PDB file of N, CA and C in Angstrom:
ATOM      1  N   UNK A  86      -6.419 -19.501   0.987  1.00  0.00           N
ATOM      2  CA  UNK A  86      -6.034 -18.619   2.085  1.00  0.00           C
ATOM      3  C   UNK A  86      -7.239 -17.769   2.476  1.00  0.00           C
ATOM      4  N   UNK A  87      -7.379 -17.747   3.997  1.00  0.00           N
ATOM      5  CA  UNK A  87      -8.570 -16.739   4.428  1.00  0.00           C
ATOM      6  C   UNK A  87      -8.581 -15.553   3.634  1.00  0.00           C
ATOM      7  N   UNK A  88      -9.242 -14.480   3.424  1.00  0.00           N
ATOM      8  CA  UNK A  88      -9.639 -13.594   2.799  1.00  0.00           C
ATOM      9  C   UNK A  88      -8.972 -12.266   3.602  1.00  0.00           C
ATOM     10  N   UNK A  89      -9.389 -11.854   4.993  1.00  0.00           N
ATOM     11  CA  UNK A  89      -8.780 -11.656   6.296  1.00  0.00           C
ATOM     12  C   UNK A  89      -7.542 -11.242   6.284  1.00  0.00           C
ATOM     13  N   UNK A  90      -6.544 -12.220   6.292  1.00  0.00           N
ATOM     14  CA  UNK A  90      -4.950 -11.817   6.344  1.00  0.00           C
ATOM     15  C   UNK A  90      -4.382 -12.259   5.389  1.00  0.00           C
ATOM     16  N   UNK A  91      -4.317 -11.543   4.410  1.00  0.00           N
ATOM     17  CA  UNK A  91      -3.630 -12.405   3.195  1.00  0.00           C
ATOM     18  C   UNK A  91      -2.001 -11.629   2.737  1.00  0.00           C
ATOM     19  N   UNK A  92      -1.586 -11.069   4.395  1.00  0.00           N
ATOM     20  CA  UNK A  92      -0.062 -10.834   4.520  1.00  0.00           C
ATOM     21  C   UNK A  92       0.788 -11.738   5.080  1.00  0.00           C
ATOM     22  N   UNK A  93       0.526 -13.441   5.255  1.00  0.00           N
ATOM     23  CA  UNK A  93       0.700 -13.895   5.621  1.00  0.00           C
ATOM     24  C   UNK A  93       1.581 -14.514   4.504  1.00  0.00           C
ATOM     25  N   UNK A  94       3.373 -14.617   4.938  1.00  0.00           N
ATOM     26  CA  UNK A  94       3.927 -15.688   4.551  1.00  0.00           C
ATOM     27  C   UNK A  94       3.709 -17.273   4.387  1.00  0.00           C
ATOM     28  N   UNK A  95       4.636 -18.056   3.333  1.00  0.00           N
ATOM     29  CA  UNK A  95       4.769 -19.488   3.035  1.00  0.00           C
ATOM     30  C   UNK A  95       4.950 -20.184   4.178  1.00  0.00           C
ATOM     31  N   UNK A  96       5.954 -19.065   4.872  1.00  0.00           N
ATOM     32  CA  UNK A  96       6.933 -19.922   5.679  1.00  0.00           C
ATOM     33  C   UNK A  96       6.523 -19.001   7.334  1.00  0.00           C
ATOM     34  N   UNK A  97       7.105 -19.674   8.238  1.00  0.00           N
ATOM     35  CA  UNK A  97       7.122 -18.701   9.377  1.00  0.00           C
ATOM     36  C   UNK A  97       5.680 -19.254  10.083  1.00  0.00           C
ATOM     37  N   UNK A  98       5.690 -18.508  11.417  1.00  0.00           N
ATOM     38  CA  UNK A  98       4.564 -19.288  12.263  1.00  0.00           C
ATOM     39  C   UNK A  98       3.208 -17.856  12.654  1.00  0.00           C
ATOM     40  N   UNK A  99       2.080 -18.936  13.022  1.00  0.00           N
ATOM     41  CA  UNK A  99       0.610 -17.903  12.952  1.00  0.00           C
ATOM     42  C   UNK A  99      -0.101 -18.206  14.204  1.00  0.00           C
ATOM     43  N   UNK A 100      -1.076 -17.697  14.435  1.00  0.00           N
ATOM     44  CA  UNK A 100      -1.885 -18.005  15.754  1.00  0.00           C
ATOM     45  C   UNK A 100      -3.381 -17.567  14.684  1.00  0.00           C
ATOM     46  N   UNK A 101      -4.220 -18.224  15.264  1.00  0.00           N
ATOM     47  CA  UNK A 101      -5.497 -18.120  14.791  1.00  0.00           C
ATOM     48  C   UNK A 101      -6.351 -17.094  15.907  1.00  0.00           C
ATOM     49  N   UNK A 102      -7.265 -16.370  15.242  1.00  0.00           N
ATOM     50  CA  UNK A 102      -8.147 -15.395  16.426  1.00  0.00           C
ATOM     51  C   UNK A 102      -9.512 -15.459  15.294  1.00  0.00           C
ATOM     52  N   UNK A 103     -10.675 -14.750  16.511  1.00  0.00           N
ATOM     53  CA  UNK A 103     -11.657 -14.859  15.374  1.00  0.00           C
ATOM     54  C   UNK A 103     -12.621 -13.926  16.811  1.00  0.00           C
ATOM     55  N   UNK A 104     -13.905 -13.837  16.734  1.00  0.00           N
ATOM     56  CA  UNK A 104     -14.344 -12.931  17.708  1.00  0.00           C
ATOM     57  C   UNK A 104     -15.703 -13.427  18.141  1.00  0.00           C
ATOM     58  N   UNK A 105     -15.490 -13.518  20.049  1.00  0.00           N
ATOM     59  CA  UNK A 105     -16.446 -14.580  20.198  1.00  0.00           C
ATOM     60  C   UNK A 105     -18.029 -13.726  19.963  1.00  0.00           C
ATOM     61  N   UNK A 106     -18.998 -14.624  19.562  1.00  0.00           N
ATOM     62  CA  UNK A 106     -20.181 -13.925  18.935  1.00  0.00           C
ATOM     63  C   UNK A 106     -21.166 -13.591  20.217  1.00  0.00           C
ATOM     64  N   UNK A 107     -20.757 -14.326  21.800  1.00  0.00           N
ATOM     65  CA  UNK A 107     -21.653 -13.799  22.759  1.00  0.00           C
ATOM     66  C   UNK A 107     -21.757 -12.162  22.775  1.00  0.00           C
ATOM     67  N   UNK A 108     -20.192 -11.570  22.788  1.00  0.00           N
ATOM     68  CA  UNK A 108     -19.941 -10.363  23.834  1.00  0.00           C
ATOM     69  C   UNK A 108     -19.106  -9.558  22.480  1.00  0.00           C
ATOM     70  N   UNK A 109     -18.106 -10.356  21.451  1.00  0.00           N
ATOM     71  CA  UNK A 109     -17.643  -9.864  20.266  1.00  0.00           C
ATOM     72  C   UNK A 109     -16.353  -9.667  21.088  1.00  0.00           C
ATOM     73  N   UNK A 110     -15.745 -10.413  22.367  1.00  0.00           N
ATOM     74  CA  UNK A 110     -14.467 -10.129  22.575  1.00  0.00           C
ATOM     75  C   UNK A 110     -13.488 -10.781  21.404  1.00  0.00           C
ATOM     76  N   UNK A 111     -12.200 -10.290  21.540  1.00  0.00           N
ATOM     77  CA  UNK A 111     -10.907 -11.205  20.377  1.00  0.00           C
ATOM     78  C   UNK A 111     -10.995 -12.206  21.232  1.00  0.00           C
ATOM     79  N   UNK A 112     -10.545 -13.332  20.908  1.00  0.00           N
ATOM     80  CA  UNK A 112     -10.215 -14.268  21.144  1.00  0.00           C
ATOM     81  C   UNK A 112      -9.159 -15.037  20.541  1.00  0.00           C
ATOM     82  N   UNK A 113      -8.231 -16.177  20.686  1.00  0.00           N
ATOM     83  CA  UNK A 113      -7.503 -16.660  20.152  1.00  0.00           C
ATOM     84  C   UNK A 113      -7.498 -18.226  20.776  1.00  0.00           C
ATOM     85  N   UNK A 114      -6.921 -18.728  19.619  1.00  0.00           N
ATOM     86  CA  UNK A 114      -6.772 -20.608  19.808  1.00  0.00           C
ATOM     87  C   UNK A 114      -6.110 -21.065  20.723  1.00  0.00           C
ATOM     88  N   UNK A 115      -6.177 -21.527  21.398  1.00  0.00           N
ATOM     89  CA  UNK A 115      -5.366 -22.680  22.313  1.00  0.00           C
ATOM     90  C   UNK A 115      -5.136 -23.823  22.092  1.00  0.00           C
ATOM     91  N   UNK A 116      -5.076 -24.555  22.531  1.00  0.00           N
ATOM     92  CA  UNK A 116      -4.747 -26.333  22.535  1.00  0.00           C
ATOM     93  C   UNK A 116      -6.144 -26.972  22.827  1.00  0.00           C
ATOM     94  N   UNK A 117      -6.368 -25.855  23.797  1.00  0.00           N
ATOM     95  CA  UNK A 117      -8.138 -26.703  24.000  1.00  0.00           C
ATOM     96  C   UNK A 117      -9.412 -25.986  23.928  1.00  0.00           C
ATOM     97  N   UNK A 118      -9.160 -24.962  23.371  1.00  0.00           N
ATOM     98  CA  UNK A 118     -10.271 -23.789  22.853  1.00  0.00           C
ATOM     99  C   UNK A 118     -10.054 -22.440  22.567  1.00  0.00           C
ATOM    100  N   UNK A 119     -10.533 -21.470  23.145  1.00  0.00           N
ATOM    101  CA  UNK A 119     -10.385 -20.090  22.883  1.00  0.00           C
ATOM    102  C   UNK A 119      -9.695 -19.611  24.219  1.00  0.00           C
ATOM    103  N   UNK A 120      -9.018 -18.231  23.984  1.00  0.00           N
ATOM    104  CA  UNK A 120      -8.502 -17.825  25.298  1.00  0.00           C
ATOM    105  C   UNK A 120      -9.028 -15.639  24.914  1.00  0.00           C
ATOM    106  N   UNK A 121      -8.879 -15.299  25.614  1.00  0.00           N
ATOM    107  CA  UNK A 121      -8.627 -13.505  25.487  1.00  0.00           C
ATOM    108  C   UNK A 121      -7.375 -13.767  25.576  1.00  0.00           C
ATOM    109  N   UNK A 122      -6.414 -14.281  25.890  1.00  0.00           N
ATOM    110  CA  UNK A 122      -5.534 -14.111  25.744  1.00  0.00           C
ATOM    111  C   UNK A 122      -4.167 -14.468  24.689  1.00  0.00           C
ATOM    112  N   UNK A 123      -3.389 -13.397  24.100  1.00  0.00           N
ATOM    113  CA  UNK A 123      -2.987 -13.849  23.111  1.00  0.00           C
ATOM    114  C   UNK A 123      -1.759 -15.001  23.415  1.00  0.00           C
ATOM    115  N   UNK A 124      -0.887 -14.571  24.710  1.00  0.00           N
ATOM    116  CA  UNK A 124      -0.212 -15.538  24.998  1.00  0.00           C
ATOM    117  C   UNK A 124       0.042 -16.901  25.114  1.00  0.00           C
ATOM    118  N   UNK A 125      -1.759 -16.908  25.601  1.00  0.00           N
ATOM    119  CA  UNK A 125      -2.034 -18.388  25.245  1.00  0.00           C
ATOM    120  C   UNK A 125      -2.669 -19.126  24.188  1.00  0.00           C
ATOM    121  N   UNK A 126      -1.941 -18.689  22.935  1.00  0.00           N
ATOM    122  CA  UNK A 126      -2.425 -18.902  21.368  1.00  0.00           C
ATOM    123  C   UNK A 126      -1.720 -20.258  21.150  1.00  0.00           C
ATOM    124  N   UNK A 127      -2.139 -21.304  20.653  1.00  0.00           N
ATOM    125  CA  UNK A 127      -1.540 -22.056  20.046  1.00  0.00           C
ATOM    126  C   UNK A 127      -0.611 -21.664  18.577  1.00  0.00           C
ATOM    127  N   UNK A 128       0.409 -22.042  18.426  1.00  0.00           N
ATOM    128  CA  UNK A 128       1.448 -21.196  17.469  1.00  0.00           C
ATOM    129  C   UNK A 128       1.665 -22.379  16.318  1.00  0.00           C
ATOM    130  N   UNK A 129       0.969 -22.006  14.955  1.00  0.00           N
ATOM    131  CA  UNK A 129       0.927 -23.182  13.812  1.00  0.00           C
ATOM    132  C   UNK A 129       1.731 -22.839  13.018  1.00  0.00           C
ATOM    133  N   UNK A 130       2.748 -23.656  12.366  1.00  0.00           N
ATOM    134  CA  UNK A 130       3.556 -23.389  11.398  1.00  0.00           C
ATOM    135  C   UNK A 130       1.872 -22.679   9.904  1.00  0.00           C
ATOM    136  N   UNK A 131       2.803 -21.894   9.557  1.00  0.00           N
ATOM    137  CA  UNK A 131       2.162 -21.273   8.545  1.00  0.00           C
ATOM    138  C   UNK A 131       1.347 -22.344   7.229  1.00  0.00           C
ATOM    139  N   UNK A 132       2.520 -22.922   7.008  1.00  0.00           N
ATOM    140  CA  UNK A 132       1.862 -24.478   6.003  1.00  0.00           C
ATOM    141  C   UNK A 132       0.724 -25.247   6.717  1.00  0.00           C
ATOM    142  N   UNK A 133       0.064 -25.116   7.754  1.00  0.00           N
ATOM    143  CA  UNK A 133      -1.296 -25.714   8.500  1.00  0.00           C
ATOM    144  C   UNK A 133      -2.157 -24.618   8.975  1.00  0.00           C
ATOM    145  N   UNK A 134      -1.883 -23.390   8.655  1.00  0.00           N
ATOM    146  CA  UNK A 134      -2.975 -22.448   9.326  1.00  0.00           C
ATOM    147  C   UNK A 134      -4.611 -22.754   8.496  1.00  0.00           C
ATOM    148  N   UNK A 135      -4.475 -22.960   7.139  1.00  0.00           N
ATOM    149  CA  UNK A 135      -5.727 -23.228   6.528  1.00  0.00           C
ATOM    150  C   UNK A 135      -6.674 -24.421   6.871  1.00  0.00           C
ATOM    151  N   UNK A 136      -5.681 -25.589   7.158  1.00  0.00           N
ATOM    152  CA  UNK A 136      -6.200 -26.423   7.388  1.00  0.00           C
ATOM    153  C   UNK A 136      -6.870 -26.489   8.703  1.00  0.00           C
ATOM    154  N   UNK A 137      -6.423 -26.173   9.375  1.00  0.00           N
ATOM    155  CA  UNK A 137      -6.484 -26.031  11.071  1.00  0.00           C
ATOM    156  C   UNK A 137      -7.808 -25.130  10.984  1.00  0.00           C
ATOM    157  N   UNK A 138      -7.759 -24.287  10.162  1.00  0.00           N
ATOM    158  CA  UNK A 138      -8.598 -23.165   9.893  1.00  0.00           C
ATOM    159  C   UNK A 138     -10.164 -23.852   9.677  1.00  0.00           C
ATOM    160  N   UNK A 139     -10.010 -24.700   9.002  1.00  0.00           N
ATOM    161  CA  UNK A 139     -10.810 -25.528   8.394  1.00  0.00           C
ATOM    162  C   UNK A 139     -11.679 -26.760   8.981  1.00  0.00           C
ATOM    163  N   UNK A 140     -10.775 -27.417   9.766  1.00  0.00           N
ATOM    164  CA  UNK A 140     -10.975 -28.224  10.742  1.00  0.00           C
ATOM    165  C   UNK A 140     -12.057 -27.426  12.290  1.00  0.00           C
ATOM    166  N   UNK A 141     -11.071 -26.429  12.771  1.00  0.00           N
ATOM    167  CA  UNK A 141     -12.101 -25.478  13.567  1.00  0.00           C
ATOM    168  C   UNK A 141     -13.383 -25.265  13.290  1.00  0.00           C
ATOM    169  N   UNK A 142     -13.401 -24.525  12.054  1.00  0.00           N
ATOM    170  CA  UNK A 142     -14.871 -24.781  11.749  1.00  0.00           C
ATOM    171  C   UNK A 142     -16.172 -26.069  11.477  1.00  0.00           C
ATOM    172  N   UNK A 143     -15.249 -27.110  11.552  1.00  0.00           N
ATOM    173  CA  UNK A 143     -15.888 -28.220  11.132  1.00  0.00           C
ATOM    174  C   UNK A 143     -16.796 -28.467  12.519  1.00  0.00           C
ATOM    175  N   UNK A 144     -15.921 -28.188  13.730  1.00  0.00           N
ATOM    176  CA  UNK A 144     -16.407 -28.415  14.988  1.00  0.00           C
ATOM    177  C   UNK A 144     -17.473 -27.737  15.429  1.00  0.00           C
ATOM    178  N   UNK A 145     -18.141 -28.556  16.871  1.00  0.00           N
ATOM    179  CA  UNK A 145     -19.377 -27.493  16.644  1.00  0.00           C
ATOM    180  C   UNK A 145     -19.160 -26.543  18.136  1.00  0.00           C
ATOM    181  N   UNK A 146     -17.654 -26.045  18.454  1.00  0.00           N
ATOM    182  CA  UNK A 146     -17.334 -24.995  18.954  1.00  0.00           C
ATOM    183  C   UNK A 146     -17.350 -23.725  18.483  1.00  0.00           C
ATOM    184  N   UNK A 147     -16.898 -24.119  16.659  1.00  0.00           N
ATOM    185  CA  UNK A 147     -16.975 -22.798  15.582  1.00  0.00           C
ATOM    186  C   UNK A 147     -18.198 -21.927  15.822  1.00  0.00           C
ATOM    187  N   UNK A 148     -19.421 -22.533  16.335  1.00  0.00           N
ATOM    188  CA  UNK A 148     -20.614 -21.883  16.967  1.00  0.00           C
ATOM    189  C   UNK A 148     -20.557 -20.113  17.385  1.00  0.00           C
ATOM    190  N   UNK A 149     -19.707 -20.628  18.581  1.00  0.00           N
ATOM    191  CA  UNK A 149     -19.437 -19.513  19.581  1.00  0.00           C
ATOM    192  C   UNK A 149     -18.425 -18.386  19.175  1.00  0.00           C
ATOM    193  N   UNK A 150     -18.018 -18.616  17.693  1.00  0.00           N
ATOM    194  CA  UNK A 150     -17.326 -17.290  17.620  1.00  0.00           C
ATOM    195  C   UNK A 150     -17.603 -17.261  15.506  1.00  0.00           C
ATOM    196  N   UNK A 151     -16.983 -15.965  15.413  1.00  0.00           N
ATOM    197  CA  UNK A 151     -17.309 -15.606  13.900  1.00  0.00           C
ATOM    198  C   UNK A 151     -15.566 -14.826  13.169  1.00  0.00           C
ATOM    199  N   UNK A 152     -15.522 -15.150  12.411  1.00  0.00           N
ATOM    200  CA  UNK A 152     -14.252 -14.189  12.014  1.00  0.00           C
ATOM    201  C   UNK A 152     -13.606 -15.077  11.643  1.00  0.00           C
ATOM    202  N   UNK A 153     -13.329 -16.209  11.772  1.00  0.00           N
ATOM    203  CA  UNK A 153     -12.095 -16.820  12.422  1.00  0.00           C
ATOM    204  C   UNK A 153     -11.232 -16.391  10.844  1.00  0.00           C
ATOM    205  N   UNK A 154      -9.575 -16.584  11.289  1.00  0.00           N
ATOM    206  CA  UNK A 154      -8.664 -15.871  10.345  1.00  0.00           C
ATOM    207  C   UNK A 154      -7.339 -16.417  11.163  1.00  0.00           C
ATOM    208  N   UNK A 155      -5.761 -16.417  10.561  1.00  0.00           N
ATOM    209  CA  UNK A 155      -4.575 -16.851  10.798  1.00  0.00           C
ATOM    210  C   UNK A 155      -3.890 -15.408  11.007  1.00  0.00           C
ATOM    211  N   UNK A 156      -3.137 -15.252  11.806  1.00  0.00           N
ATOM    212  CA  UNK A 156      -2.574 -13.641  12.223  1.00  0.00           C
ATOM    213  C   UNK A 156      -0.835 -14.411  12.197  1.00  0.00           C
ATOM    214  N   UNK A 157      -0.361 -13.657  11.324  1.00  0.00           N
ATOM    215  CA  UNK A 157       1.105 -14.313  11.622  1.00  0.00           C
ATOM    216  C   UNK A 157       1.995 -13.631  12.237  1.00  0.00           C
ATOM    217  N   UNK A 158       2.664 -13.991  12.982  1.00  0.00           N
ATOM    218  CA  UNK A 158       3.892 -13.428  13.882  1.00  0.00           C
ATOM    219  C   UNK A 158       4.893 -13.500  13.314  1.00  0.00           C
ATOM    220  N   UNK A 159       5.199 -12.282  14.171  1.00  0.00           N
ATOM    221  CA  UNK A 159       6.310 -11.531  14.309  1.00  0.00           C
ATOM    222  C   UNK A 159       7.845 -12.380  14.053  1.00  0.00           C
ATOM    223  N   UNK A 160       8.537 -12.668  13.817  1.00  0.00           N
ATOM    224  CA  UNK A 160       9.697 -14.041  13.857  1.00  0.00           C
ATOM    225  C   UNK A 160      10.664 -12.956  15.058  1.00  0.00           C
ATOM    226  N   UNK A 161      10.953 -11.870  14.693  1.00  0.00           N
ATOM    227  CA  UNK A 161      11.776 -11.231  15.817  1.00  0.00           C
ATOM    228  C   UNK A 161      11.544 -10.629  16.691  1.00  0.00           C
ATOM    229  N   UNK A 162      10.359 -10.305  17.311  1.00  0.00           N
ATOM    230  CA  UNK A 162       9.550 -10.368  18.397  1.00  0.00           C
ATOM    231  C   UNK A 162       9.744 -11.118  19.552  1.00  0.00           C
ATOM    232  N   UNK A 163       9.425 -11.227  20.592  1.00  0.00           N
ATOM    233  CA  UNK A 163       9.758 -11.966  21.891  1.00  0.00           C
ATOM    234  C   UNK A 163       8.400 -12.313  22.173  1.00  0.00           C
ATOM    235  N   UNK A 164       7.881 -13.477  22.126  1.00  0.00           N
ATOM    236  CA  UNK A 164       6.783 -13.708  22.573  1.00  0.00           C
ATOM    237  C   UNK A 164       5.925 -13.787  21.363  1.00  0.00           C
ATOM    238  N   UNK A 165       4.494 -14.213  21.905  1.00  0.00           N
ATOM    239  CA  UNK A 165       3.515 -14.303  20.677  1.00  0.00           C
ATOM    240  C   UNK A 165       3.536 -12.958  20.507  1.00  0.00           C
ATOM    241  N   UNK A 166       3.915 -12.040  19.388  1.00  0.00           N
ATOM    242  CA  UNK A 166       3.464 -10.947  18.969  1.00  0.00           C
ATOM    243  C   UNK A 166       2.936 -11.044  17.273  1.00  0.00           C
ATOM    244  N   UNK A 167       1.870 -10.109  17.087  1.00  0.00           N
ATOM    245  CA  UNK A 167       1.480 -10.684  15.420  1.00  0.00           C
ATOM    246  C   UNK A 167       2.630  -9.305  14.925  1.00  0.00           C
ATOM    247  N   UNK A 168       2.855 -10.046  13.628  1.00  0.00           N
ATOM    248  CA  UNK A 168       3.634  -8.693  12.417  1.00  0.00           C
ATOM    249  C   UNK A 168       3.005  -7.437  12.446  1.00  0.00           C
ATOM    250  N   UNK A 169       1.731  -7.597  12.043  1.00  0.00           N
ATOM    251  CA  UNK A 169       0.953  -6.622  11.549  1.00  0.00           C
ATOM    252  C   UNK A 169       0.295  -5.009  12.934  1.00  0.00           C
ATOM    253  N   UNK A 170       0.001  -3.937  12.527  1.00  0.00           N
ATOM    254  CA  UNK A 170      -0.144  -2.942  13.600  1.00  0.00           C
ATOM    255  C   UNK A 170      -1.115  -2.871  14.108  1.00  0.00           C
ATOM    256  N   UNK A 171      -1.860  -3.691  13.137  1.00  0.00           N
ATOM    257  CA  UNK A 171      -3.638  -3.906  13.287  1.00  0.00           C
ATOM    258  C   UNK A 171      -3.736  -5.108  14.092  1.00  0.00           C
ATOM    259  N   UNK A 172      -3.158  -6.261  14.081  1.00  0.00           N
ATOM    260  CA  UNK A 172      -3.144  -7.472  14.660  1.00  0.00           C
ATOM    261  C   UNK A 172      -2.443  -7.106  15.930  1.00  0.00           C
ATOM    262  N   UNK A 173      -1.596  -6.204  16.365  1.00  0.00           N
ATOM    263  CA  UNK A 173      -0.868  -6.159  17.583  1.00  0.00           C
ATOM    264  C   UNK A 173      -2.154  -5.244  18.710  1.00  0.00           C
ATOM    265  N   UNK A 174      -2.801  -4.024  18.021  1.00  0.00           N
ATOM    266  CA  UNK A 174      -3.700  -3.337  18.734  1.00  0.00           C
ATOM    267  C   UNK A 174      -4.575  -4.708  19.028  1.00  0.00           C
ATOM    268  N   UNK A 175      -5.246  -5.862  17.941  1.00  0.00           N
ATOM    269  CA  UNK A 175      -6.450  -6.584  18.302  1.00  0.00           C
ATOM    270  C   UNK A 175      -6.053  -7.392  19.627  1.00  0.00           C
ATOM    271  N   UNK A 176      -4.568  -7.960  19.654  1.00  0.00           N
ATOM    272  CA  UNK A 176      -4.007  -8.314  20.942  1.00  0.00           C
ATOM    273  C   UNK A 176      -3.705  -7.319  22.085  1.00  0.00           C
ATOM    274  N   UNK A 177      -3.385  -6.521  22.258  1.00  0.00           N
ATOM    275  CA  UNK A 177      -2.701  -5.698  23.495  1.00  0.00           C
ATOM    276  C   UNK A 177      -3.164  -4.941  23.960  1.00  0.00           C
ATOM    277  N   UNK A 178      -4.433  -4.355  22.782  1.00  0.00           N
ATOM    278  CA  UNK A 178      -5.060  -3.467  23.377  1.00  0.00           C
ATOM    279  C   UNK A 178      -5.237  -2.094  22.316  1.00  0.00           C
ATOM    280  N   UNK A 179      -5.862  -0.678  23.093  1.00  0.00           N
ATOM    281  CA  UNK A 179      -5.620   0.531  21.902  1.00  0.00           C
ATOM    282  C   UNK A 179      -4.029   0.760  21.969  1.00  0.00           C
ATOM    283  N   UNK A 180      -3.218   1.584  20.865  1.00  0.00           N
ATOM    284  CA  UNK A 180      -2.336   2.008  21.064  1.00  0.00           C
ATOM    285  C   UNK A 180      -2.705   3.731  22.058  1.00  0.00           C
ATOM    286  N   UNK A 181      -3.307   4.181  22.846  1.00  0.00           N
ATOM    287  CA  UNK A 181      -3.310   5.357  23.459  1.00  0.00           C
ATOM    288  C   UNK A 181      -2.669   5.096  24.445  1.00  0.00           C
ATOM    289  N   UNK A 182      -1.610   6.218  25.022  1.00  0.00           N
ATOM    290  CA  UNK A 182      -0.785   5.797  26.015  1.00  0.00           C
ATOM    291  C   UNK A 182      -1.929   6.376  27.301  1.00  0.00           C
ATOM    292  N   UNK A 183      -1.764   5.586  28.600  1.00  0.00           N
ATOM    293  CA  UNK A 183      -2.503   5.187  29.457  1.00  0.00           C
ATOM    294  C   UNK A 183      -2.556   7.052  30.185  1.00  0.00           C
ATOM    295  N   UNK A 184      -1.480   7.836  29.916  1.00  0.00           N
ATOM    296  CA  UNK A 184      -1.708   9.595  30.417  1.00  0.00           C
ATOM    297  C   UNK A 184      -2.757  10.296  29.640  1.00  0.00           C
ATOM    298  N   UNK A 185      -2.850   9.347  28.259  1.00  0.00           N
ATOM    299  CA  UNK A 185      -4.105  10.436  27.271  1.00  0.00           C
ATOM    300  C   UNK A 185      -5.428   9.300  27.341  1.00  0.00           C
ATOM    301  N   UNK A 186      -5.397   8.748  27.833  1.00  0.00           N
ATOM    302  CA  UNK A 186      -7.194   8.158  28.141  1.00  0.00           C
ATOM    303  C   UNK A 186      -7.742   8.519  29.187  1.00  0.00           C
ATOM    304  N   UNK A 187      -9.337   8.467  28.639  1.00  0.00           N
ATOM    305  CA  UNK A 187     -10.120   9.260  29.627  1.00  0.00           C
ATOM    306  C   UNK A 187      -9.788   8.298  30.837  1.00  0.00           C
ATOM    307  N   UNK A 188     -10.409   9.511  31.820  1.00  0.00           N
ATOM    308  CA  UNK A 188     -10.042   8.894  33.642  1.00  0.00           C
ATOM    309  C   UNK A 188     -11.580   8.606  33.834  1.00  0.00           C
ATOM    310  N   UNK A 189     -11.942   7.719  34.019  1.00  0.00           N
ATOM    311  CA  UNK A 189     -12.978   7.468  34.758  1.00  0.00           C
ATOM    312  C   UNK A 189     -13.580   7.598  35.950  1.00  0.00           C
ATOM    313  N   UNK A 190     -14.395   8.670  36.293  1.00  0.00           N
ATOM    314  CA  UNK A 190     -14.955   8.495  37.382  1.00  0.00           C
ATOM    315  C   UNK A 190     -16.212   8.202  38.148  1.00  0.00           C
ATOM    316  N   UNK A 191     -16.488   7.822  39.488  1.00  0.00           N
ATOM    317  CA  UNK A 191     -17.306   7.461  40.051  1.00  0.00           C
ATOM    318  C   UNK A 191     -18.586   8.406  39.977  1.00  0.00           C
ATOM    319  N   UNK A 192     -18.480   9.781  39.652  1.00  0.00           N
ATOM    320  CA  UNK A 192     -19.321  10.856  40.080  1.00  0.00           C
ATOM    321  C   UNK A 192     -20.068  11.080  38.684  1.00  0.00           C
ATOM    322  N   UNK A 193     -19.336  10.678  37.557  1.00  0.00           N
ATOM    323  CA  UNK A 193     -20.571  10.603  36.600  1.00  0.00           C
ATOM    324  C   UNK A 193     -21.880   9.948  36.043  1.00  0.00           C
ATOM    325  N   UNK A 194     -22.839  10.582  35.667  1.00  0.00           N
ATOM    326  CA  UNK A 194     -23.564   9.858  35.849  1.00  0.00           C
ATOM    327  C   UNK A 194     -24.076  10.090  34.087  1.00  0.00           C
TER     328      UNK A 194
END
């Protein structure tokens, strides 16, 4: 088992992420590569996340990113969501609600 998430159940389903090494965005697996987006994660039964894990790296896409690790979801969740509070911020974003972040403006310099 990755080193990474080792809250990961026997049973139950995972999405793989890892962080691409151009820019260090998250990223996550798809069917045909990486996405920013978590929605479009390919979703592995838990009994193949290592392997899959394994295989990825074999390729010479594993190049373009570093981390790679199995994030397991949520089972009662709606949607790809991961279990964990740390895995949900790496998908969705900070938890700061959008009234307490700074406002950005044009006039600073």
């Amino acid at each position: 088992m990755d080193v990474r998430n080792n809250r990961r159940d026997l049973t139950g389903t995972s999405v793989i992420t890892a962080n691409r090494l151009l820019d260090g965005r998250i990223v996550w697996l798809t069917g045909t590569g990486w996405s920013e987006t978590v929605s479009h994660a390919r979703i592995i039964d838990n009994a193949d996340v290592e392997a899959t894990i394994k295989q990825i790296r074999a390729t010479p896409d594993a190049r373009r990113v570093i981390g790679i690790y199995g994030v397991q979801l949520d089972p009662t969740a709606a949607g790809v969501t991961p279990l964990t509070v740390r895995e949900r911020i790496r998908a969705f974003g900070p938890s700061v609600h959008p009234e307490f972040a700074p406002v950005e403006t044009s006039d600073v310099h």
